[in-house]
């Protein structure tokens, strides 16, 4: 990260702390705002937030790790999450995974070179009776076949 980027991010975090307060209770809100703008929360941002809130950076990292909507590494513009829980697993999750990995030329957990997609596993998306399911940018699609999943990806491209 360049010095100018760090300075700009530090100023941004300072403004967020002024807006939301420097209590521990402001942590999630601040993380959410940084995530929304930058699509991830860098190591530097984590350290700055920790410094302002007077908590250990490990505490910031543990909150980021806990919530699937917060990321500590850069991700693609579109997040694809394939449900890996039992109903979807039994109804063809693996064939979705193979088709998506082949189509995007990446493995689960990776981001495409053009930053368009990150593909991850998710736990139950709440529509087990319509499995297998996956989400694209938090919209859930169900009763998928590999062909339907690829068609959905191509609509996002
Ligand atoms: S197990 Fe996949 S949606 Fe519930």
PDB file of C-alpha atoms and ligand atoms in Angstrom:
ATOM      1  CA  UNK A   1       0.000   0.000   0.000  1.00  0.00           C
ATOM      2  CA  UNK A   2       1.402   3.412  -1.021  1.00  0.00           C
ATOM      3  CA  UNK A   3       1.990   6.184   1.530  1.00  0.00           C
ATOM      4  CA  UNK A   4      -0.756   8.347  -0.037  1.00  0.00           C
ATOM      5  CA  UNK A   5      -3.223   5.457   0.232  1.00  0.00           C
ATOM      6  CA  UNK A   6      -2.306   4.917   3.875  1.00  0.00           C
ATOM      7  CA  UNK A   7      -2.727   8.619   4.638  1.00  0.00           C
ATOM      8  CA  UNK A   8      -6.083   8.727   2.916  1.00  0.00           C
ATOM      9  CA  UNK A   9      -7.271   5.564   4.693  1.00  0.00           C
ATOM     10  CA  UNK A  10      -6.043   6.876   8.067  1.00  0.00           C
ATOM     11  CA  UNK A  11      -8.010  10.102   7.514  1.00  0.00           C
ATOM     12  CA  UNK A  12     -11.072   8.132   6.515  1.00  0.00           C
ATOM     13  CA  UNK A  13     -10.877   6.002   9.648  1.00  0.00           C
ATOM     14  CA  UNK A  14     -10.388   9.074  11.789  1.00  0.00           C
ATOM     15  CA  UNK A  15     -13.576  10.566  10.344  1.00  0.00           C
ATOM     16  CA  UNK A  16     -15.476   7.326  10.960  1.00  0.00           C
ATOM     17  CA  UNK A  17     -14.288   7.270  14.564  1.00  0.00           C
ATOM     18  CA  UNK A  18     -15.452  10.876  14.987  1.00  0.00           C
ATOM     19  CA  UNK A  19     -18.814   9.925  13.465  1.00  0.00           C
ATOM     20  CA  UNK A  20     -19.398   6.672  15.384  1.00  0.00           C
ATOM     21  CA  UNK A  21     -17.301   7.160  18.514  1.00  0.00           C
ATOM     22  CA  UNK A  22     -14.181   5.434  19.770  1.00  0.00           C
ATOM     23  CA  UNK A  23     -15.940   2.818  21.870  1.00  0.00           C
ATOM     24  CA  UNK A  24     -15.606  -0.858  21.188  1.00  0.00           C
ATOM     25  CA  UNK A  25     -19.313  -0.855  20.262  1.00  0.00           C
ATOM     26  CA  UNK A  26     -18.465   1.235  17.188  1.00  0.00           C
ATOM     27  CA  UNK A  27     -16.140  -1.441  15.822  1.00  0.00           C
ATOM     28  CA  UNK A  28     -18.627  -3.349  13.679  1.00  0.00           C
ATOM     29  CA  UNK A  29     -20.113  -0.191  12.178  1.00  0.00           C
ATOM     30  CA  UNK A  30     -16.681   1.166  11.280  1.00  0.00           C
ATOM     31  CA  UNK A  31     -15.615  -2.167   9.789  1.00  0.00           C
ATOM     32  CA  UNK A  32     -18.816  -2.313   7.794  1.00  0.00           C
ATOM     33  CA  UNK A  33     -18.238   1.150   6.318  1.00  0.00           C
ATOM     34  CA  UNK A  34     -14.624   0.382   5.386  1.00  0.00           C
ATOM     35  CA  UNK A  35     -15.716  -2.923   3.846  1.00  0.00           C
ATOM     36  CA  UNK A  36     -18.465  -1.218   1.861  1.00  0.00           C
ATOM     37  CA  UNK A  37     -16.123   1.350   0.365  1.00  0.00           C
ATOM     38  CA  UNK A  38     -12.958  -0.730  -0.174  1.00  0.00           C
ATOM     39  CA  UNK A  39     -14.476  -4.224  -0.429  1.00  0.00           C
ATOM     40  CA  UNK A  40     -11.982  -5.414   2.206  1.00  0.00           C
ATOM     41  CA  UNK A  41     -10.297  -4.278   5.403  1.00  0.00           C
ATOM     42  CA  UNK A  42      -6.529  -4.196   4.962  1.00  0.00           C
ATOM     43  CA  UNK A  43      -3.999  -4.999   7.686  1.00  0.00           C
ATOM     44  CA  UNK A  44      -3.203  -1.313   7.872  1.00  0.00           C
ATOM     45  CA  UNK A  45      -6.877  -0.382   8.288  1.00  0.00           C
ATOM     46  CA  UNK A  46      -7.224  -2.998  11.029  1.00  0.00           C
ATOM     47  CA  UNK A  47      -4.262  -1.534  12.896  1.00  0.00           C
ATOM     48  CA  UNK A  48      -5.569   2.011  12.577  1.00  0.00           C
ATOM     49  CA  UNK A  49      -9.044   1.032  13.772  1.00  0.00           C
ATOM     50  CA  UNK A  50      -7.548  -0.862  16.703  1.00  0.00           C
ATOM     51  CA  UNK A  51      -5.387   2.124  17.622  1.00  0.00           C
ATOM     52  CA  UNK A  52      -8.346   4.524  17.581  1.00  0.00           C
ATOM     53  CA  UNK A  53     -10.575   2.189  19.609  1.00  0.00           C
ATOM     54  CA  UNK A  54      -7.735   1.326  21.961  1.00  0.00           C
ATOM     55  CA  UNK A  55      -8.097  -2.418  21.389  1.00  0.00           C
ATOM     56  CA  UNK A  56      -5.676  -5.057  20.127  1.00  0.00           C
ATOM     57  CA  UNK A  57      -5.535  -5.580  16.328  1.00  0.00           C
ATOM     58  CA  UNK A  58      -6.210  -9.297  16.947  1.00  0.00           C
ATOM     59  CA  UNK A  59      -9.622  -8.330  18.292  1.00  0.00           C
ATOM     60  CA  UNK A  60     -10.371  -6.432  15.087  1.00  0.00           C
ATOM     61  CA  UNK A  61      -9.201  -9.373  13.007  1.00  0.00           C
ATOM     62  CA  UNK A  62     -11.294 -11.836  14.994  1.00  0.00           C
ATOM     63  CA  UNK A  63     -14.449  -9.802  14.322  1.00  0.00           C
ATOM     64  CA  UNK A  64     -13.616  -9.696  10.596  1.00  0.00           C
ATOM     65  CA  UNK A  65     -13.038 -13.457  10.576  1.00  0.00           C
ATOM     66  CA  UNK A  66     -16.321 -14.116  12.350  1.00  0.00           C
ATOM     67  CA  UNK A  67     -18.565 -12.304   9.873  1.00  0.00           C
ATOM     68  CA  UNK A  68     -18.680 -13.656   6.332  1.00  0.00           C
ATOM     69  CA  UNK A  69     -19.589 -10.214   4.973  1.00  0.00           C
ATOM     70  CA  UNK A  70     -16.287  -8.757   6.192  1.00  0.00           C
ATOM     71  CA  UNK A  71     -13.062  -9.547   4.349  1.00  0.00           C
ATOM     72  CA  UNK A  72      -9.430  -9.082   5.284  1.00  0.00           C
ATOM     73  CA  UNK A  73      -8.248  -9.720   1.717  1.00  0.00           C
ATOM     74  CA  UNK A  74      -9.347  -8.069  -1.525  1.00  0.00           C
ATOM     75  CA  UNK A  75     -12.236  -9.864  -3.207  1.00  0.00           C
ATOM     76  CA  UNK A  76     -13.901  -9.726  -6.568  1.00  0.00           C
ATOM     77  CA  UNK A  77     -16.709  -7.346  -7.447  1.00  0.00           C
ATOM     78  CA  UNK A  78     -19.143 -10.265  -7.393  1.00  0.00           C
ATOM     79  CA  UNK A  79     -19.138 -12.757  -4.544  1.00  0.00           C
ATOM     80  CA  UNK A  80     -20.451 -16.217  -5.381  1.00  0.00           C
ATOM     81  CA  UNK A  81     -21.191 -18.468  -2.422  1.00  0.00           C
ATOM     82  CA  UNK A  82     -22.015 -22.120  -2.952  1.00  0.00           C
ATOM     83  CA  UNK A  83     -23.872 -23.787  -0.115  1.00  0.00           C
ATOM     84  CA  UNK A  84     -21.844 -26.694   1.238  1.00  0.00           C
ATOM     85  CA  UNK A  85     -24.273 -27.850   3.916  1.00  0.00           C
ATOM     86  CA  UNK A  86     -25.821 -31.306   3.880  1.00  0.00           C
ATOM     87  CA  UNK A  87     -28.981 -30.839   1.757  1.00  0.00           C
ATOM     88  CA  UNK A  88     -27.081 -29.036  -0.979  1.00  0.00           C
ATOM     89  CA  UNK A  89     -24.183 -31.430  -0.639  1.00  0.00           C
ATOM     90  CA  UNK A  90     -26.519 -34.364  -1.257  1.00  0.00           C
ATOM     91  CA  UNK A  91     -28.325 -32.636  -4.134  1.00  0.00           C
ATOM     92  CA  UNK A  92     -25.334 -31.907  -6.349  1.00  0.00           C
ATOM     93  CA  UNK A  93     -23.239 -29.186  -4.785  1.00  0.00           C
ATOM     94  CA  UNK A  94     -20.092 -30.870  -6.088  1.00  0.00           C
ATOM     95  CA  UNK A  95     -21.192 -30.677  -9.711  1.00  0.00           C
ATOM     96  CA  UNK A  96     -21.877 -26.946  -9.274  1.00  0.00           C
ATOM     97  CA  UNK A  97     -18.428 -26.480  -7.795  1.00  0.00           C
ATOM     98  CA  UNK A  98     -16.723 -28.298 -10.668  1.00  0.00           C
ATOM     99  CA  UNK A  99     -18.675 -26.403 -13.325  1.00  0.00           C
ATOM    100  CA  UNK A 100     -18.023 -23.011 -11.725  1.00  0.00           C
ATOM    101  CA  UNK A 101     -14.341 -23.711 -11.159  1.00  0.00           C
ATOM    102  CA  UNK A 102     -14.025 -24.788 -14.800  1.00  0.00           C
ATOM    103  CA  UNK A 103     -15.956 -21.775 -16.114  1.00  0.00           C
ATOM    104  CA  UNK A 104     -14.073 -19.173 -14.078  1.00  0.00           C
ATOM    105  CA  UNK A 105     -10.723 -21.021 -14.150  1.00  0.00           C
ATOM    106  CA  UNK A 106     -10.254 -20.668 -10.395  1.00  0.00           C
ATOM    107  CA  UNK A 107     -10.627 -22.828  -7.309  1.00  0.00           C
ATOM    108  CA  UNK A 108     -13.055 -22.246  -4.462  1.00  0.00           C
ATOM    109  CA  UNK A 109     -11.709 -19.462  -2.261  1.00  0.00           C
ATOM    110  CA  UNK A 110      -9.995 -17.697  -5.164  1.00  0.00           C
ATOM    111  CA  UNK A 111     -10.690 -14.536  -7.120  1.00  0.00           C
ATOM    112  CA  UNK A 112     -10.584 -14.306 -10.908  1.00  0.00           C
ATOM    113  CA  UNK A 113      -7.663 -12.362 -12.387  1.00  0.00           C
ATOM    114  CA  UNK A 114      -9.989  -9.615 -13.615  1.00  0.00           C
ATOM    115  CA  UNK A 115     -11.443  -9.256 -10.091  1.00  0.00           C
ATOM    116  CA  UNK A 116     -14.946  -9.968 -11.347  1.00  0.00           C
ATOM    117  CA  UNK A 117     -15.640 -12.988  -9.162  1.00  0.00           C
ATOM    118  CA  UNK A 118     -14.662 -14.488  -5.865  1.00  0.00           C
ATOM    119  CA  UNK A 119     -16.085 -17.949  -5.236  1.00  0.00           C
ATOM    120  CA  UNK A 120     -16.493 -19.314  -1.722  1.00  0.00           C
ATOM    121  CA  UNK A 121     -18.344 -21.976   0.189  1.00  0.00           C
ATOM    122  CA  UNK A 122     -21.192 -20.883   2.430  1.00  0.00           C
ATOM    123  CA  UNK A 123     -23.087 -22.688   5.110  1.00  0.00           C
ATOM    124  CA  UNK A 124     -26.831 -23.218   4.798  1.00  0.00           C
ATOM    125  CA  UNK A 125     -28.467 -20.384   2.856  1.00  0.00           C
ATOM    126  CA  UNK A 126     -31.838 -21.202   4.402  1.00  0.00           C
ATOM    127  CA  UNK A 127     -33.496 -22.780   1.363  1.00  0.00           C
ATOM    128  CA  UNK A 128     -32.612 -26.436   1.912  1.00  0.00           C
ATOM    129  CA  UNK A 129     -35.890 -27.672   0.413  1.00  0.00           C
ATOM    130  CA  UNK A 130     -34.849 -26.038  -2.862  1.00  0.00           C
ATOM    131  CA  UNK A 131     -31.268 -27.235  -2.912  1.00  0.00           C
ATOM    132  CA  UNK A 132     -28.682 -27.018  -4.317  1.00  0.00           C
ATOM    133  CA  UNK A 133     -28.363 -23.299  -3.696  1.00  0.00           C
ATOM    134  CA  UNK A 134     -25.824 -20.576  -4.224  1.00  0.00           C
ATOM    135  CA  UNK A 135     -25.803 -16.833  -3.870  1.00  0.00           C
ATOM    136  CA  UNK A 136     -24.401 -14.150  -6.088  1.00  0.00           C
ATOM    137  CA  UNK A 137     -23.935 -10.877  -4.249  1.00  0.00           C
ATOM    138  CA  UNK A 138     -26.344 -11.969  -1.529  1.00  0.00           C
ATOM    139  CA  UNK A 139     -29.178 -12.927  -3.872  1.00  0.00           C
ATOM    140  CA  UNK A 140     -29.895 -16.620  -3.457  1.00  0.00           C
ATOM    141  CA  UNK A 141     -30.586 -18.947  -6.418  1.00  0.00           C
ATOM    142  CA  UNK A 142     -31.992 -22.424  -5.890  1.00  0.00           C
ATOM    143  CA  UNK A 143     -32.682 -25.732  -7.609  1.00  0.00           C
ATOM    144  CA  UNK A 144     -29.526 -25.218  -9.583  1.00  0.00           C
ATOM    145  CA  UNK A 145     -27.948 -27.391 -12.188  1.00  0.00           C
ATOM    146  CA  UNK A 146     -24.394 -26.753 -13.384  1.00  0.00           C
ATOM    147  CA  UNK A 147     -25.861 -25.260 -16.580  1.00  0.00           C
ATOM    148  CA  UNK A 148     -28.156 -22.885 -14.677  1.00  0.00           C
ATOM    149  CA  UNK A 149     -25.286 -21.802 -12.423  1.00  0.00           C
ATOM    150  CA  UNK A 150     -23.045 -21.010 -15.395  1.00  0.00           C
ATOM    151  CA  UNK A 151     -25.868 -19.129 -17.096  1.00  0.00           C
ATOM    152  CA  UNK A 152     -26.294 -16.992 -13.965  1.00  0.00           C
ATOM    153  CA  UNK A 153     -22.573 -16.241 -13.883  1.00  0.00           C
ATOM    154  CA  UNK A 154     -22.639 -15.218 -17.517  1.00  0.00           C
ATOM    155  CA  UNK A 155     -25.515 -12.838 -16.825  1.00  0.00           C
ATOM    156  CA  UNK A 156     -23.362 -11.108 -14.205  1.00  0.00           C
ATOM    157  CA  UNK A 157     -20.250 -10.897 -16.423  1.00  0.00           C
TER     158      UNK A 157
HETATM  159  S1  LIG B   1     -28.271 -26.863   3.043  1.00  0.00           S
HETATM  160 FE1  LIG B   1     -28.020 -25.557   1.327  1.00  0.00          FE
HETATM  161  S2  LIG B   1     -29.564 -24.078   1.616  1.00  0.00           S
HETATM  162 FE2  LIG B   1     -29.663 -25.282   3.410  1.00  0.00          FE
END
